[in-house]
Amino acid sequence: MDKIDIYDVAIIGGGPAGSVAAALLARAGRRVVVLEREKFPRFHIGESLLPFSMKAFSRLDLHEKILRAGFMKKFGGEMFGSCSEKGNKFYFKDAYRSQTDHAYQVTRADFDKLLLDHAAESGAEVREQTTVARVTFANEHVDLALGENGSRENIRARYLIDASGRNSVVGNQLGIKKTYDHLQKLSIFAHYDGVWRPDGIDATLTLLIRGIDRWFWVIPLTSQRTSIGVVLDKETFRASKMSAEDFLEQALAEQPIIAKRMMTAHRASEVHVAADFSYRSTKLHGDRWLLAGDAAGFIDPIFSSGVFLAVFSGEQCADVFNEVLDRPRRRKRLFRRYDRAVNRAMDIYLRFVNAWYTKEFIEVFLAPRDVLGLPPAVNAVLGGNIGNSFAIRWRMWVFYFLVWLQKHYPIVPRLTLVPNKEEAHVTAETAGATT
């Protein structure tokens, strides 16, 4: 019989959720193994961090490594309606009870490798290029059948964290993944060099441009490189019968706000397509396991919530298992508390996302009024503040009420969200002449 290796916690997936959980558990003296199917670094989208992850990075002693890696500090964002060049900037320092003025813009291949290496340096055992073929749950442990570089091996752990992303091993095995039918979007994106930026901290801002049936992101990654993408209904892209490359090129050329910034830019990567990214697991825990990060759910790429929720859930997982390993009788209560905390965080972003996909959201957002402290509260949620602050909650209720009211009675100017075709045509021609 093969020898069974026993760990305190086995973690499937070495992305941000798995790496954060592994580092914290290992630093607490737990025996942890991370099973990652790919070899890092590897390409990944989701390149903008939120300031409320900074606490976790402080706890992990990561800030010096992040700064040494050269990741760009991000001080806020700016939103536009595609029918006008007038946007609305928000800076993290102005958020309700802000505790930091910045987050980071990151190249995920490098950032995720930094986190995984940090987990290993913290004492976790990291196995890359290792697939988990099967998970078997028993009363006192979890058995994992592995495939590593063509070999077969079985390992055993007291508990399991599934942080294996949208292809959740446990989620698929148990059939607990539920898609959001009203959010079946598709994103098309690439990296570009030479995109124009303003001076100062405004050069670090994430730009979000809301169109009538789509929205765009512009994320500065380095002094030269920028991530640019479009998100829209899958059926809209299919109906175009265009290649991803042609569709993205045309979509960007039709947006004067973006096209003017790209007059001297050139694409520096292949064009990527991601779909089926709006889903949620119907349960996040069992007797011996927790789901974290994208394995728990992913709402939408808007507002950069993906990495934030991954770091948040990874940290929560580590805290739960640190206590459960010492006090097993508290397991059920702590697992339920974890489930509630992560679901509540996803609920907050789901409501935000649902509002974003209404025309009225951007109309209200682009006509801010400094009444009742609404802008700082919205800013706080944009920065990842999902706490229990009643001061933020009631202000967000007011904000959503205003969005609802705008649909029935125009309290702020209506927007078409359709770009000026003549201006876009002139911009495209100028860009073509320049390049």
Coordinates of N, CA and C in Angstrom, one line a residue, residues 231-361:
V231 N -16.1 44.5 -22.2 CA -17.0 43.4 -21.7 C -18.4 43.7 -22.2
L232 N -19.0 42.6 -22.7 CA -20.4 42.7 -23.4 C -21.1 41.4 -23.3
D233 N -22.3 41.4 -23.7 CA -23.1 40.1 -23.8 C -22.4 39.2 -24.8
K234 N -22.4 37.9 -24.5 CA -21.8 36.9 -25.4 C -22.5 36.9 -26.7
E235 N -23.8 37.0 -26.7 CA -24.6 37.0 -28.0 C -24.3 38.1 -28.9
T236 N -23.9 39.3 -28.3 CA -23.6 40.5 -29.1 C -22.3 40.2 -29.9
F237 N -21.3 39.6 -29.3 CA -20.1 39.2 -30.0 C -20.3 38.2 -31.0
R238 N -21.1 37.2 -30.7 CA -21.4 36.1 -31.6 C -22.1 36.6 -32.9
A239 N -23.0 37.5 -32.6 CA -23.8 38.1 -33.8 C -22.9 38.9 -34.7
S240 N -21.8 39.4 -34.2 CA -20.9 40.2 -35.1 C -20.2 39.4 -36.1
K241 N -20.0 38.1 -35.8 CA -19.3 37.1 -36.7 C -17.9 37.6 -37.0
M242 N -17.3 38.4 -36.1 CA -16.0 38.9 -36.2 C -15.0 38.1 -35.4
S243 N -13.7 38.1 -35.8 CA -12.7 37.5 -34.9 C -12.6 38.4 -33.7
A244 N -12.0 37.8 -32.6 CA -11.8 38.6 -31.4 C -10.9 39.8 -31.7
E245 N -9.8 39.6 -32.5 CA -8.9 40.7 -32.8 C -9.6 41.8 -33.5
D246 N -10.4 41.5 -34.5 CA -11.1 42.5 -35.3 C -12.1 43.2 -34.4
F247 N -12.8 42.5 -33.6 CA -13.9 43.1 -32.8 C -13.3 44.0 -31.8
L248 N -12.2 43.7 -31.2 CA -11.6 44.6 -30.2 C -11.1 45.8 -30.9
E249 N -10.4 45.6 -32.0 CA -9.9 46.8 -32.7 C -11.0 47.8 -33.1
Q250 N -12.1 47.3 -33.6 CA -13.2 48.1 -34.0 C -13.8 48.8 -32.8
A251 N -14.0 48.0 -31.7 CA -14.7 48.5 -30.5 C -13.9 49.7 -29.9
L252 N -12.6 49.5 -29.9 CA -11.7 50.6 -29.3 C -11.7 51.8 -30.2
A253 N -11.7 51.6 -31.5 CA -11.7 52.7 -32.5 C -13.0 53.5 -32.4
E254 N -14.1 52.9 -32.0 CA -15.4 53.6 -31.9 C -15.5 54.4 -30.7
Q255 N -14.6 54.3 -29.7 CA -14.7 55.0 -28.5 C -13.6 56.2 -28.5
P256 N -14.1 57.4 -28.7 CA -13.1 58.5 -28.8 C -12.3 58.7 -27.5
I257 N -12.8 58.4 -26.4 CA -12.1 58.5 -25.1 C -10.8 57.6 -25.1
I258 N -11.0 56.4 -25.7 CA -9.9 55.5 -25.8 C -9.1 55.7 -27.0
A259 N -9.7 55.9 -28.1 CA -9.0 56.1 -29.4 C -8.0 57.2 -29.3
K260 N -8.3 58.3 -28.7 CA -7.4 59.5 -28.6 C -6.2 59.1 -27.8
R261 N -6.3 58.2 -26.8 CA -5.2 57.8 -26.0 C -4.3 56.8 -26.7
M262 N -4.9 56.2 -27.8 CA -4.1 55.1 -28.4 C -3.6 55.5 -29.8
M263 N -3.5 56.8 -30.0 CA -3.0 57.3 -31.4 C -1.6 56.8 -31.7
T264 N -0.8 56.6 -30.7 CA 0.6 56.2 -30.9 C 0.9 54.8 -30.3
A265 N -0.2 54.1 -29.9 CA -0.1 52.8 -29.2 C 0.0 51.7 -30.2
H266 N 0.5 50.5 -29.7 CA 0.5 49.3 -30.5 C 0.3 48.1 -29.5
R267 N -0.4 47.1 -30.1 CA -0.7 45.9 -29.3 C 0.6 45.2 -29.0
A268 N 0.8 44.8 -27.7 CA 2.0 44.1 -27.2 C 1.7 42.7 -26.8
S269 N 0.5 42.2 -27.0 CA 0.2 40.8 -26.6 C -0.8 40.2 -27.5
E270 N -1.1 39.0 -27.4 CA -2.2 38.4 -28.2 C -3.5 38.9 -27.6
V271 N -4.6 38.8 -28.3 CA -5.9 39.1 -27.8 C -6.5 37.9 -27.1
H272 N -7.0 38.2 -25.9 CA -7.6 37.1 -25.1 C -9.1 37.2 -25.0
V273 N -9.7 36.1 -24.8 CA -11.2 36.1 -24.6 C -11.5 35.3 -23.4
A274 N -12.3 35.8 -22.5 CA -12.8 35.1 -21.3 C -14.3 35.2 -21.3
A275 N -14.9 34.0 -21.0 CA -16.4 34.0 -20.9 C -16.8 33.1 -19.7
D276 N -18.1 33.1 -19.5 CA -18.7 32.3 -18.4 C -18.1 32.6 -17.0
F277 N -17.9 33.9 -16.8 CA -17.2 34.2 -15.5 C -18.1 34.7 -14.4
S278 N -19.4 34.7 -14.6 CA -20.4 35.1 -13.5 C -21.1 33.9 -13.0
Y279 N -20.7 33.5 -11.8 CA -21.3 32.3 -11.2 C -21.0 32.3 -9.7
R280 N -21.6 31.4 -9.0 CA -21.4 31.3 -7.5 C -21.7 29.9 -7.1
S281 N -20.9 29.4 -6.1 CA -21.2 28.1 -5.5 C -22.3 28.2 -4.5
T282 N -23.2 27.2 -4.6 CA -24.4 27.3 -3.7 C -24.1 27.0 -2.2
K283 N -22.9 26.4 -2.0 CA -22.4 26.3 -0.6 C -20.9 26.4 -0.6
L284 N -20.4 27.0 0.4 CA -18.9 27.3 0.5 C -18.2 26.4 1.5
H285 N -18.9 25.5 2.1 CA -18.2 24.7 3.1 C -18.9 23.3 3.2
G286 N -18.1 22.4 3.7 CA -18.6 21.0 4.0 C -18.0 20.6 5.3
D287 N -18.0 19.4 5.7 CA -17.4 18.9 7.0 C -15.9 19.2 7.0
R288 N -15.3 19.1 5.9 CA -13.8 19.1 5.9 C -13.2 20.1 4.9
W289 N -14.1 20.9 4.3 CA -13.5 21.8 3.3 C -14.2 23.1 3.2
L290 N -13.4 24.1 2.7 CA -13.9 25.4 2.4 C -13.6 25.8 1.0
L291 N -14.4 26.6 0.3 CA -14.1 27.1 -1.0 C -13.6 28.6 -0.8
A292 N -12.6 28.9 -1.6 CA -12.1 30.3 -1.5 C -11.8 30.8 -2.9
G293 N -11.8 32.2 -3.0 CA -11.4 32.8 -4.3 C -12.5 32.5 -5.3
D294 N -12.0 32.4 -6.6 CA -12.9 32.1 -7.7 C -13.6 30.8 -7.6
A295 N -13.1 29.9 -6.8 CA -13.8 28.6 -6.6 C -15.1 28.8 -5.8
A296 N -15.2 29.9 -5.0 CA -16.4 30.2 -4.3 C -17.4 30.9 -5.2
G297 N -16.8 31.8 -6.0 CA -17.7 32.5 -7.0 C -16.9 33.7 -7.6
F298 N -17.4 34.2 -8.7 CA -16.9 35.4 -9.4 C -18.1 36.1 -10.0
I299 N -18.2 37.4 -9.6 CA -19.4 38.1 -10.0 C -19.2 38.8 -11.3
D300 N -18.2 39.6 -11.5 CA -18.0 40.3 -12.7 C -16.6 41.0 -12.6
P301 N -15.9 41.3 -13.7 CA -14.7 42.0 -13.6 C -14.8 43.4 -13.3
I302 N -15.9 44.0 -13.3 CA -16.1 45.4 -13.0 C -15.7 45.7 -11.5
F303 N -15.1 46.8 -11.2 CA -14.8 47.2 -9.8 C -13.7 46.4 -9.2
S304 N -13.0 45.6 -10.0 CA -11.8 44.9 -9.6 C -12.0 44.0 -8.3
S305 N -13.2 43.4 -8.2 CA -13.5 42.7 -7.0 C -12.9 41.3 -6.9
G306 N -12.4 40.8 -8.1 CA -12.0 39.4 -8.1 C -10.8 39.1 -7.2
V307 N -9.7 39.8 -7.4 CA -8.5 39.6 -6.5 C -8.8 40.0 -5.1
F308 N -9.6 41.1 -4.9 CA -9.9 41.5 -3.6 C -10.6 40.4 -2.8
L309 N -11.6 39.8 -3.4 CA -12.4 38.7 -2.8 C -11.5 37.4 -2.6
A310 N -10.6 37.2 -3.5 CA -9.6 36.1 -3.3 C -8.8 36.3 -2.1
V311 N -8.2 37.5 -2.0 CA -7.3 37.8 -0.8 C -8.2 37.7 0.5
F312 N -9.4 38.3 0.4 CA -10.2 38.3 1.6 C -10.6 36.9 2.0
S313 N -11.0 36.1 1.1 CA -11.4 34.7 1.5 C -10.3 33.9 1.9
G314 N -9.1 34.1 1.2 CA -7.9 33.3 1.6 C -7.5 33.6 3.1
E315 N -7.6 34.9 3.4 CA -7.2 35.3 4.8 C -8.2 34.7 5.8
Q316 N -9.5 34.8 5.4 CA -10.6 34.2 6.3 C -10.4 32.7 6.5
C317 N -10.1 32.0 5.4 CA -9.8 30.6 5.5 C -8.7 30.3 6.5
A318 N -7.6 31.0 6.4 CA -6.5 30.7 7.2 C -6.9 30.9 8.7
D319 N -7.6 32.0 9.0 CA -8.0 32.3 10.4 C -8.9 31.2 10.9
V320 N -9.8 30.7 10.1 CA -10.8 29.7 10.5 C -10.0 28.4 10.8
F321 N -9.1 28.0 9.9 CA -8.4 26.7 10.1 C -7.4 26.8 11.2
N322 N -6.8 27.9 11.4 CA -5.9 28.1 12.6 C -6.7 27.8 13.9
E323 N -7.9 28.2 14.0 CA -8.7 28.0 15.2 C -9.2 26.6 15.2
V324 N -9.7 26.1 14.1 CA -10.3 24.7 14.0 C -9.3 23.7 14.4
L325 N -8.1 23.8 13.9 CA -7.0 22.8 14.2 C -6.8 22.7 15.6
D326 N -6.9 23.8 16.4 CA -6.7 23.7 17.8 C -8.0 23.4 18.6
R327 N -9.1 23.8 18.0 CA -10.4 23.6 18.7 C -11.4 23.0 17.7
P328 N -11.3 21.7 17.4 CA -12.1 21.1 16.4 C -13.6 21.2 16.7
R329 N -14.0 21.3 17.9 CA -15.5 21.3 18.2 C -16.1 22.6 17.7
R330 N -15.3 23.6 17.4 CA -15.8 24.9 16.9 C -16.0 24.9 15.4
R331 N -15.7 23.8 14.8 CA -15.6 23.7 13.3 C -16.9 24.2 12.6
K332 N -18.0 23.5 13.0 CA -19.3 23.8 12.3 C -19.7 25.3 12.4
R333 N -19.5 25.9 13.6 CA -19.8 27.3 13.8 C -18.9 28.2 13.0
L334 N -17.6 27.9 13.0 CA -16.7 28.7 12.3 C -16.8 28.6 10.8
F335 N -17.1 27.4 10.3 CA -17.4 27.2 8.9 C -18.6 28.0 8.4
R336 N -19.7 27.9 9.2 CA -20.9 28.7 8.9 C -20.6 30.2 8.9
R337 N -19.8 30.6 9.8 CA -19.5 32.1 9.9 C -18.6 32.5 8.7
Y338 N -17.7 31.6 8.3 CA -16.9 31.9 7.0 C -17.9 32.0 5.8
D339 N -18.8 31.0 5.7 CA -19.7 31.0 4.6 C -20.5 32.3 4.6
R340 N -21.0 32.8 5.7 CA -21.8 34.0 5.7 C -20.9 35.2 5.3
A341 N -19.7 35.3 5.8 CA -18.8 36.4 5.6 C -18.5 36.5 4.1
V342 N -18.2 35.4 3.4 CA -17.8 35.5 2.0 C -19.0 35.7 1.2
N343 N -20.1 35.1 1.5 CA -21.4 35.3 0.7 C -21.8 36.8 0.9
R344 N -21.7 37.3 2.1 CA -22.1 38.7 2.3 C -21.2 39.6 1.4
A345 N -19.9 39.4 1.3 CA -19.0 40.2 0.5 C -19.5 40.1 -1.0
M346 N -19.8 38.8 -1.5 CA -20.2 38.7 -2.8 C -21.6 39.3 -3.1
D347 N -22.5 39.3 -2.1 CA -23.8 40.0 -2.2 C -23.6 41.5 -2.4
I348 N -22.6 42.1 -1.7 CA -22.4 43.5 -1.8 C -22.0 43.8 -3.2
Y349 N -21.1 43.0 -3.8 CA -20.6 43.3 -5.1 C -21.6 42.9 -6.2
L350 N -22.4 41.9 -5.9 CA -23.5 41.6 -6.9 C -24.5 42.7 -7.0
R351 N -24.9 43.3 -5.9 CA -25.8 44.5 -5.9 C -25.1 45.6 -6.7
F352 N -23.9 45.9 -6.5 CA -23.1 46.9 -7.2 C -23.1 46.7 -8.7
V353 N -22.8 45.4 -9.0 CA -22.7 45.0 -10.4 C -24.1 45.1 -11.1
N354 N -25.1 44.7 -10.4 CA -26.5 44.8 -11.0 C -26.8 46.2 -11.3
A355 N -26.4 47.1 -10.4 CA -26.7 48.5 -10.6 C -25.9 49.1 -11.7
W356 N -24.6 48.6 -11.8 CA -23.7 49.1 -12.9 C -24.3 48.8 -14.3
Y357 N -24.9 47.7 -14.4 CA -25.5 47.3 -15.7 C -26.8 48.0 -16.1
T358 N -27.2 49.0 -15.2 CA -28.3 49.8 -15.6 C -27.7 51.2 -16.1
K359 N -28.4 51.8 -17.0 CA -27.9 53.1 -17.5 C -27.9 54.1 -16.4
E360 N -28.9 54.0 -15.5 CA -29.0 55.0 -14.5 C -27.9 55.1 -13.5
F361 N -27.1 54.0 -13.3 CA -26.0 54.0 -12.4 C -25.0 55.1 -12.8

